[in-house]
Amino acid sequence: MLEKIALLGSTGSIGTQTLDVISRYPGKFQVEILTAASNTDLLTRQARQFMPSSVVINDKTKYRRLKENLSGTAIKIYAGEESLEQVVSESDAETVLTAIVGYSGLRPTIAAIKAGKKIALANKETLVVAGEIISKMLSVSASRILPVDSEHSAIFQCLTGEEKKTIEKITLTASGGPFLNLPADKLENVTKGEALNHPNWTMGDKITIDSASMMNKGLEVIEAKWLFDLEPDQIEVLIHPQSIIHSFVHFSDGSVKAQLGLPDMRLPILYALTFPDRYTSELPRLDFKNYPSFTFFQPDMKKFPNLQLAYNALRKGGNMPCILNAANERAVSAFLKRQIAFTQMPDVIEYTMGNIIYIAGPDLSALEETDRLAREIADNYITKLQKRK
Ligand code: NAD
Ligand code: MG
């Protein structure tokens, strides 16, 4: 039986690597849905290769072009955000891999959970923004989440066969990004090009900037809370520049388990798609002789305040992680447009977190309003910062 997959965000870094994985196992998977924000050319090539039932392009102005490109095929073509949710809900895909970046992944993921689908979750922002709501939905649904994020896949693999009550704590490893060894007073003047130059991973722009600023690890701490039902104090972060140990679980008897592998997202993608099986793969192998030493450091939260801000948001709960996420998305976008300095990103986030109404138990519509407001506050603050220059 072919496993039917809906791949949301197929033209991005995770999306293209997922199709690479799928193409290595002919006869195992059937791609049902491919979606993209606006890259019609790549979406067309992918659709012609994998022949899904439907494709969705977010940008409605690209609909006609996509339709022309795919004429002569039986592929159904849709455009716009609402169509994405509808196509996901109505499709007979069993698994939905969410590789959309940012807040935009939230609604389609919720649609997939409501439809009882298995979620292979790359879009960590969904759990950051609405972890509590998603957890409640999962508890009354046939749906479940399998992590794609490499650290969370590592934890998930370490927990196989273990009981939740035996977890003492987990350690999420972080590469430290391109500025790990840069003196803190030089951080202000780093360029977009330097920030996009990650030492170990090739990823989309947003997560690459998040990795350089340590916000990625902050988002992952919140993601881990909801995936594994942990308290903030049970989640620690350790810098491990080699990116070979993807994370650790510490158990109540003093034992520690870790999962290791080369930094290659195709491994956690494959595991999420095939769990509980472990498929044989031709992916490059880890040779320990090439890694004679593993090193570990405490993260520097003064130099990288984003990690501290994420812990604060997690501890505060309610709509605070949603505010953190929205302000971060605007700050990253402003940094990528060279409107603000690297070190001003945490300023934007901290300001936004301190200047918006706190809601303890927000429902989905309150989160939507929070997201909208937080973006507005962050954008206004960014404009102020630019004027000050
Ligand atoms: P990317 O920018 O390379 O790709 C994003 C994809 O989402 C593209 O296909 C794009 O067309 C689509 N998209 C963007 N905005 C959209 C919108 N508003 N509506 C619909 N589609 C939209 O990003 P990525 O690096 O592949 O990351 C995707 C997600 O996976 C992120 O949440 C990221 O944090 C997570 N993740 C990525 C990696 C990695 O190695 N790249 C690792 C772990 C987790
Ligand atoms: Mg990760």
Coordinates of C-alpha atoms and ligand atoms in Angstrom, one line a residue:
M1 CA 0.0 0.0 0.0
L2 CA 1.3 3.4 -0.9
E3 CA 1.4 6.0 1.9
K4 CA -0.3 9.1 0.7
I5 CA 1.5 12.3 1.6
A6 CA 0.4 16.0 1.5
L7 CA 3.5 18.2 1.4
L8 CA 2.9 21.8 2.5
G9 CA 5.7 24.1 1.5
S10 CA 7.2 21.8 -1.1
T11 CA 9.5 24.4 -2.7
G12 CA 11.4 25.2 0.4
S13 CA 14.5 23.6 2.1
I14 CA 12.5 21.0 4.0
G15 CA 10.0 20.6 1.1
T16 CA 12.7 19.8 -1.5
Q17 CA 14.5 17.5 0.9
T18 CA 11.3 15.6 1.6
L19 CA 10.8 15.0 -2.1
D20 CA 14.4 13.8 -2.3
V21 CA 13.6 11.3 0.4
I22 CA 10.3 10.2 -1.3
S23 CA 12.0 9.8 -4.6
R24 CA 14.5 7.3 -3.0
Y25 CA 11.6 4.8 -2.2
P26 CA 9.6 4.2 -5.4
G27 CA 6.4 2.2 -4.6
K28 CA 6.3 3.4 -1.0
F29 CA 4.8 6.9 -1.1
Q30 CA 2.2 8.7 -3.3
V31 CA 2.4 12.5 -3.2
E32 CA -1.2 13.7 -3.0
I33 CA -0.7 17.5 -2.5
L34 CA 2.1 19.9 -3.2
T35 CA 1.9 23.6 -2.2
A36 CA 4.0 26.7 -2.4
A37 CA 3.8 30.4 -1.6
S38 CA 4.7 31.8 -5.0
N39 CA 7.4 29.8 -6.8
T40 CA 5.3 28.5 -9.8
D41 CA 8.3 27.3 -11.8
L42 CA 9.6 24.9 -9.1
L43 CA 6.1 23.8 -8.1
T44 CA 5.4 23.0 -11.8
R45 CA 8.5 20.9 -12.1
Q46 CA 7.7 19.1 -8.9
A47 CA 4.1 18.5 -9.9
R48 CA 5.1 17.1 -13.3
Q49 CA 7.6 14.7 -11.6
F50 CA 5.4 13.5 -8.7
M51 CA 1.9 13.9 -10.3
P52 CA -0.1 14.9 -7.1
S53 CA -3.9 15.0 -7.2
S54 CA -3.8 18.7 -6.3
V55 CA -1.4 21.7 -6.1
V56 CA -2.0 24.9 -4.2
I57 CA -0.3 28.2 -4.8
N58 CA -0.7 30.8 -2.0
D59 CA -0.3 33.8 -4.3
K60 CA -3.5 34.1 -6.2
T61 CA -1.9 36.2 -9.0
K62 CA 0.1 33.1 -9.9
Y63 CA -3.0 30.9 -10.4
R64 CA -3.3 31.4 -14.2
R65 CA 0.4 30.8 -14.9
L66 CA 0.3 27.6 -12.9
K67 CA -2.8 26.4 -14.7
E68 CA -1.2 27.0 -18.0
N69 CA 2.0 25.2 -16.9
L70 CA 0.1 22.2 -15.8
S71 CA -2.4 22.0 -18.7
G72 CA -2.8 18.6 -20.2
T73 CA -2.4 16.9 -16.7
A74 CA -5.3 15.8 -14.4
I75 CA -3.8 17.8 -11.5
K76 CA -6.3 20.1 -9.8
I77 CA -5.1 23.6 -9.2
Y78 CA -6.0 25.9 -6.4
A79 CA -4.9 29.3 -5.1
G80 CA -5.1 31.2 -1.8
E81 CA -4.8 30.4 1.9
E82 CA -8.4 29.3 2.4
S83 CA -8.1 26.7 -0.5
L84 CA -5.0 25.3 1.2
E85 CA -7.0 24.4 4.4
Q86 CA -9.9 23.0 2.3
V87 CA -7.7 20.9 0.1
V88 CA -5.8 19.5 3.1
S89 CA -9.1 18.7 5.0
E90 CA -10.7 17.0 2.0
S91 CA -7.7 15.0 0.6
D92 CA -7.3 11.4 1.3
A93 CA -3.6 11.9 2.3
E94 CA -2.8 10.0 5.5
T95 CA 0.2 12.1 6.4
V96 CA 0.6 15.9 6.2
L97 CA 4.2 17.1 6.3
T98 CA 4.1 20.8 7.3
A99 CA 7.1 22.5 5.8
I100 CA 5.6 26.0 5.5
V101 CA 7.6 28.6 7.4
G102 CA 6.2 30.8 10.2
Y103 CA 2.7 31.6 11.5
S104 CA 1.2 30.7 8.1
G105 CA 1.6 27.0 9.0
L106 CA -0.8 27.2 11.9
R107 CA -4.2 27.1 10.1
P108 CA -3.4 24.3 7.6
T109 CA -1.9 22.2 10.5
I110 CA -5.1 22.7 12.5
A111 CA -7.1 21.7 9.4
A112 CA -5.0 18.5 9.1
I113 CA -5.5 17.6 12.8
K114 CA -9.2 18.1 12.6
A115 CA -9.3 15.8 9.6
G116 CA -7.5 13.2 11.8
K117 CA -4.3 13.1 9.7
K118 CA -0.8 12.1 10.9
I119 CA 1.3 15.3 11.0
A120 CA 5.0 15.2 10.3
L121 CA 5.8 18.6 11.8
A122 CA 8.6 20.8 10.5
N123 CA 6.7 24.0 11.1
K124 CA 7.7 24.6 14.7
E125 CA 6.0 28.0 14.8
T126 CA 2.6 26.2 15.0
L127 CA 3.5 24.7 18.4
V128 CA 5.1 27.9 19.6
V129 CA 2.0 30.0 18.8
A130 CA -0.7 27.5 19.8
G131 CA 0.9 24.6 21.6
E132 CA -1.8 24.4 24.3
I133 CA -4.7 24.5 21.8
I134 CA -3.0 21.9 19.5
S135 CA -2.3 19.6 22.5
K136 CA -6.0 19.7 23.5
M137 CA -7.0 19.0 19.9
L138 CA -4.7 16.1 19.7
S139 CA -6.0 14.6 22.9
V140 CA -9.5 14.1 21.3
S141 CA -8.4 13.4 17.7
A142 CA -7.1 10.4 15.8
S143 CA -4.3 12.7 14.7
R144 CA -0.8 12.6 16.1
I145 CA 2.4 14.7 15.6
L146 CA 5.7 13.2 14.6
P147 CA 8.6 15.7 14.9
V148 CA 10.8 16.5 11.8
D149 CA 13.0 19.1 13.6
S150 CA 16.3 17.2 14.2
E151 CA 16.6 17.8 17.9
H152 CA 13.0 16.7 18.5
S153 CA 13.4 13.7 16.3
A154 CA 16.4 12.8 18.4
I155 CA 14.4 13.1 21.6
F156 CA 11.5 11.2 20.1
Q157 CA 13.9 8.4 19.0
C158 CA 15.5 8.3 22.5
L159 CA 12.0 8.0 24.1
T160 CA 10.9 5.0 22.1
G161 CA 10.3 2.2 24.6
E162 CA 10.6 4.6 27.6
E163 CA 7.9 5.8 30.0
K164 CA 7.3 9.5 30.3
K165 CA 7.6 9.5 34.1
T166 CA 11.2 8.4 33.9
I167 CA 12.3 11.6 32.0
E168 CA 14.3 13.8 34.3
K169 CA 15.2 16.4 31.7
I170 CA 16.2 16.8 28.1
T171 CA 19.1 18.7 26.5
L172 CA 18.6 20.3 23.2
T173 CA 21.8 20.8 21.4
A174 CA 22.5 24.0 19.4
S175 CA 25.3 24.6 16.9
G176 CA 25.8 28.1 18.2
G177 CA 25.4 29.5 14.6
P178 CA 27.9 31.6 12.7
F179 CA 28.6 34.1 15.5
L180 CA 29.4 31.6 18.3
N181 CA 33.0 32.9 18.6
L182 CA 32.4 36.5 17.6
P183 CA 33.0 38.9 20.5
A184 CA 29.7 40.3 21.7
D185 CA 30.6 43.9 20.8
K186 CA 31.1 42.9 17.1
L187 CA 27.6 41.5 16.8
E188 CA 26.0 44.9 16.1
N189 CA 27.7 45.2 12.8
V190 CA 27.3 41.8 11.3
T191 CA 25.8 41.7 7.8
K192 CA 22.9 39.8 6.4
G193 CA 25.3 37.8 4.3
E194 CA 27.3 36.8 7.4
A195 CA 24.1 35.9 9.3
L196 CA 22.9 33.7 6.4
N197 CA 26.1 31.7 6.3
H198 CA 25.4 28.9 8.8
P199 CA 28.3 26.6 9.6
N200 CA 26.5 23.2 9.5
W201 CA 23.1 23.4 7.9
T202 CA 21.6 24.8 4.7
M203 CA 18.1 26.0 5.4
G204 CA 15.5 28.7 4.5
D205 CA 16.4 32.3 5.3
K206 CA 14.1 32.7 8.3
I207 CA 15.3 29.7 10.3
T208 CA 19.0 30.5 9.3
I209 CA 18.6 34.0 10.9
D210 CA 16.9 32.4 13.9
S211 CA 19.8 30.0 14.2
A212 CA 22.3 32.9 14.2
S213 CA 20.3 34.8 16.8
M214 CA 19.6 31.7 19.0
M215 CA 15.8 32.3 18.5
N216 CA 15.6 29.0 16.7
K217 CA 16.7 27.3 19.9
G218 CA 14.2 29.4 21.9
L219 CA 11.4 28.3 19.6
E220 CA 12.6 24.7 19.9
V221 CA 12.5 24.9 23.7
I222 CA 8.8 25.8 23.4
E223 CA 8.2 23.2 20.7
A224 CA 9.7 20.5 23.0
K225 CA 7.5 21.6 25.9
W226 CA 4.4 20.8 23.9
L227 CA 5.7 17.7 22.0
F228 CA 6.9 15.9 25.1
D229 CA 4.7 17.5 27.8
L230 CA 7.7 18.9 29.9
E231 CA 8.1 21.7 32.4
P232 CA 10.4 24.6 31.3
D233 CA 13.0 23.6 33.9
Q234 CA 13.2 20.2 32.3
I235 CA 14.4 21.6 29.0
E236 CA 18.0 22.8 28.8
V237 CA 20.1 24.0 25.9
L238 CA 23.8 23.2 25.3
I239 CA 26.0 24.5 22.5
H240 CA 27.5 21.6 20.5
P241 CA 29.3 23.2 17.5
Q242 CA 29.8 19.9 15.7
S243 CA 26.0 19.3 15.3
I244 CA 26.4 15.5 15.5
I245 CA 24.6 14.8 18.7
H246 CA 21.1 16.0 17.9
S247 CA 19.9 16.0 21.5
F248 CA 19.9 14.0 24.8
V249 CA 17.4 12.6 27.2
H250 CA 18.4 12.3 30.9
F251 CA 16.4 9.5 32.8
S252 CA 15.6 9.2 36.5
D253 CA 18.1 6.4 37.0
G254 CA 21.0 8.7 35.9
S255 CA 21.2 7.2 32.4
V256 CA 21.5 9.5 29.4
K257 CA 20.4 8.6 25.8
A258 CA 21.4 10.6 22.8
Q259 CA 20.8 10.3 19.0
L260 CA 23.6 11.0 16.7
G261 CA 24.0 11.5 12.9
L262 CA 25.4 13.7 10.3
P263 CA 23.6 17.1 10.0
D264 CA 21.3 16.0 7.2
M265 CA 17.5 16.8 7.6
R266 CA 16.7 13.9 5.3
L267 CA 17.2 11.5 8.2
P268 CA 14.6 13.0 10.6
I269 CA 12.3 13.5 7.6
L270 CA 12.6 9.8 6.7
Y271 CA 12.0 8.8 10.3
A272 CA 8.9 10.9 10.6
L273 CA 7.5 9.5 7.3
T274 CA 8.2 5.9 8.2
F275 CA 7.8 5.6 12.0
P276 CA 7.5 3.1 13.6
D277 CA 9.6 1.5 10.9
R278 CA 13.3 2.4 10.3
Y279 CA 14.0 2.2 6.6
T280 CA 17.3 1.3 5.2
S281 CA 18.8 4.4 3.5
E282 CA 21.7 5.3 1.2
L283 CA 22.3 8.6 3.0
P284 CA 25.9 9.5 3.9
R285 CA 27.2 7.7 7.0
L286 CA 28.7 9.2 10.1
D287 CA 32.4 8.3 10.5
F288 CA 33.6 9.1 14.0
K289 CA 37.2 9.4 12.8
N290 CA 36.2 12.6 11.1
Y291 CA 34.9 14.0 14.5
P292 CA 37.7 13.3 17.0
S293 CA 36.2 15.6 19.6
F294 CA 32.8 16.7 20.7
T295 CA 32.6 19.9 22.6
F296 CA 29.9 21.5 24.7
F297 CA 29.3 25.0 26.1
Q298 CA 26.7 26.8 28.1
P299 CA 24.7 29.2 25.8
D300 CA 25.5 32.9 26.4
M301 CA 22.1 34.5 27.0
K302 CA 23.6 38.0 27.5
K303 CA 25.1 37.9 24.0
F304 CA 22.0 36.2 22.6
P305 CA 19.0 37.6 24.6
N306 CA 16.5 35.8 22.3
L307 CA 16.9 32.5 24.1
Q308 CA 16.1 34.2 27.4
L309 CA 13.1 35.9 25.8
A310 CA 11.8 32.6 24.6
Y311 CA 12.2 31.0 28.1
N312 CA 10.4 34.1 29.5
A313 CA 7.5 33.7 27.0
L314 CA 7.2 30.0 27.8
R315 CA 7.1 30.6 31.5
K316 CA 4.5 33.3 31.1
G317 CA 2.4 31.2 28.8
G318 CA -0.9 32.4 27.4
N319 CA -0.5 34.5 24.3
M320 CA 3.1 35.4 25.2
P321 CA 4.8 32.8 22.9
C322 CA 2.5 34.0 20.1
I323 CA 3.7 37.6 20.7
L324 CA 7.3 36.4 20.7
N325 CA 6.9 34.6 17.4
A326 CA 5.1 37.4 15.7
A327 CA 7.6 40.0 16.8
N328 CA 10.4 37.7 15.8
E329 CA 9.0 37.2 12.3
R330 CA 8.8 41.0 11.8
A331 CA 12.3 41.5 13.3
V332 CA 13.9 38.9 11.0
S333 CA 12.1 40.3 8.0
A334 CA 13.4 43.8 8.9
F335 CA 16.9 42.6 9.4
L336 CA 16.8 40.8 6.0
K337 CA 15.7 44.1 4.4
R338 CA 18.6 45.8 6.2
Q339 CA 16.2 48.0 8.1
I340 CA 17.6 47.1 11.6
A341 CA 20.8 45.8 13.0
F342 CA 21.3 42.2 14.1
T343 CA 21.3 43.2 17.8
Q344 CA 18.1 45.2 17.4
M345 CA 16.1 42.0 16.7
P346 CA 15.8 41.1 20.4
D347 CA 15.0 44.8 21.2
V348 CA 12.0 44.6 18.9
I349 CA 10.8 41.3 20.5
E350 CA 11.3 42.5 24.1
Y351 CA 9.5 45.8 23.3
T352 CA 6.5 44.0 21.7
M353 CA 6.3 41.5 24.6
G354 CA 6.1 44.4 27.0
N355 CA 3.6 46.5 25.2
I356 CA 0.7 44.3 24.4
I357 CA -2.3 43.0 26.4
Y358 CA -1.5 39.6 28.1
I359 CA -4.2 36.9 27.8
A360 CA -3.8 33.9 30.0
G361 CA -5.9 31.3 28.1
P362 CA -6.4 32.6 24.6
D363 CA -8.6 30.7 22.1
L364 CA -7.7 30.6 18.4
S365 CA -9.4 33.9 17.5
A366 CA -7.6 35.6 20.4
L367 CA -4.3 34.3 19.1
E368 CA -5.1 35.5 15.6
E369 CA -5.8 39.0 17.1
T370 CA -2.6 38.8 19.2
D371 CA -0.6 37.9 16.1
R372 CA -2.0 40.8 14.1
L373 CA -1.5 43.3 17.0
A374 CA 2.0 42.1 17.8
R375 CA 3.1 42.5 14.2
E376 CA 1.7 46.1 14.2
I377 CA 3.5 47.0 17.4
A378 CA 6.7 45.4 16.2
D379 CA 6.5 47.2 12.8
N380 CA 5.9 50.6 14.5
Y381 CA 8.9 50.0 16.8
I382 CA 11.0 49.0 13.8
T383 CA 10.0 52.3 12.0
K384 CA 11.0 54.2 15.2
L385 CA 14.4 52.5 15.3
Q386 CA 15.0 53.3 11.6
K387 CA 14.3 57.0 12.2
R388 CA 16.7 57.1 15.1
K389 CA 19.5 55.9 12.8
Ligands
NAD1 P1 11.8 27.8 3.4 O1 11.7 29.2 3.5 O2 13.0 27.2 2.7 O3 10.5 27.1 2.8 C1 9.2 27.5 3.2 C2 8.1 26.9 2.3 O4 6.9 27.4 2.7 C3 8.3 27.2 0.8 O5 7.8 26.1 0.0 C4 7.3 28.4 0.6 O6 6.8 28.5 -0.7 C5 6.2 28.0 1.6 N1 5.6 29.2 2.2 C6 6.2 30.3 2.7 N2 5.2 31.2 3.2 C7 4.0 30.7 2.9 C8 2.7 31.1 3.1 N3 2.4 32.3 3.7 N4 1.7 30.3 2.7 C9 2.0 29.1 2.2 N5 3.2 28.6 1.9 C10 4.2 29.4 2.3 O7 11.8 27.2 4.9 P2 12.4 25.9 5.5 O8 13.8 26.1 5.9 O9 12.1 24.7 4.6 O10 11.6 25.7 6.8 C11 10.3 25.3 6.8 C12 9.8 25.0 8.3 O11 10.6 23.9 8.8 C13 10.1 26.2 9.2 O12 9.1 26.2 10.2 C14 11.4 25.8 9.9 O13 11.5 26.3 11.2 C15 11.3 24.3 10.0 N6 12.6 23.6 10.0 C16 13.4 23.7 9.0 C17 14.7 23.1 9.0 C18 15.6 23.2 7.8 O14 16.7 22.5 7.9 N7 15.4 24.0 6.8 C19 15.0 22.3 10.1 C20 14.1 22.2 11.1 C21 12.9 22.8 11.1
MG2 MG 16.2 22.1 14.9

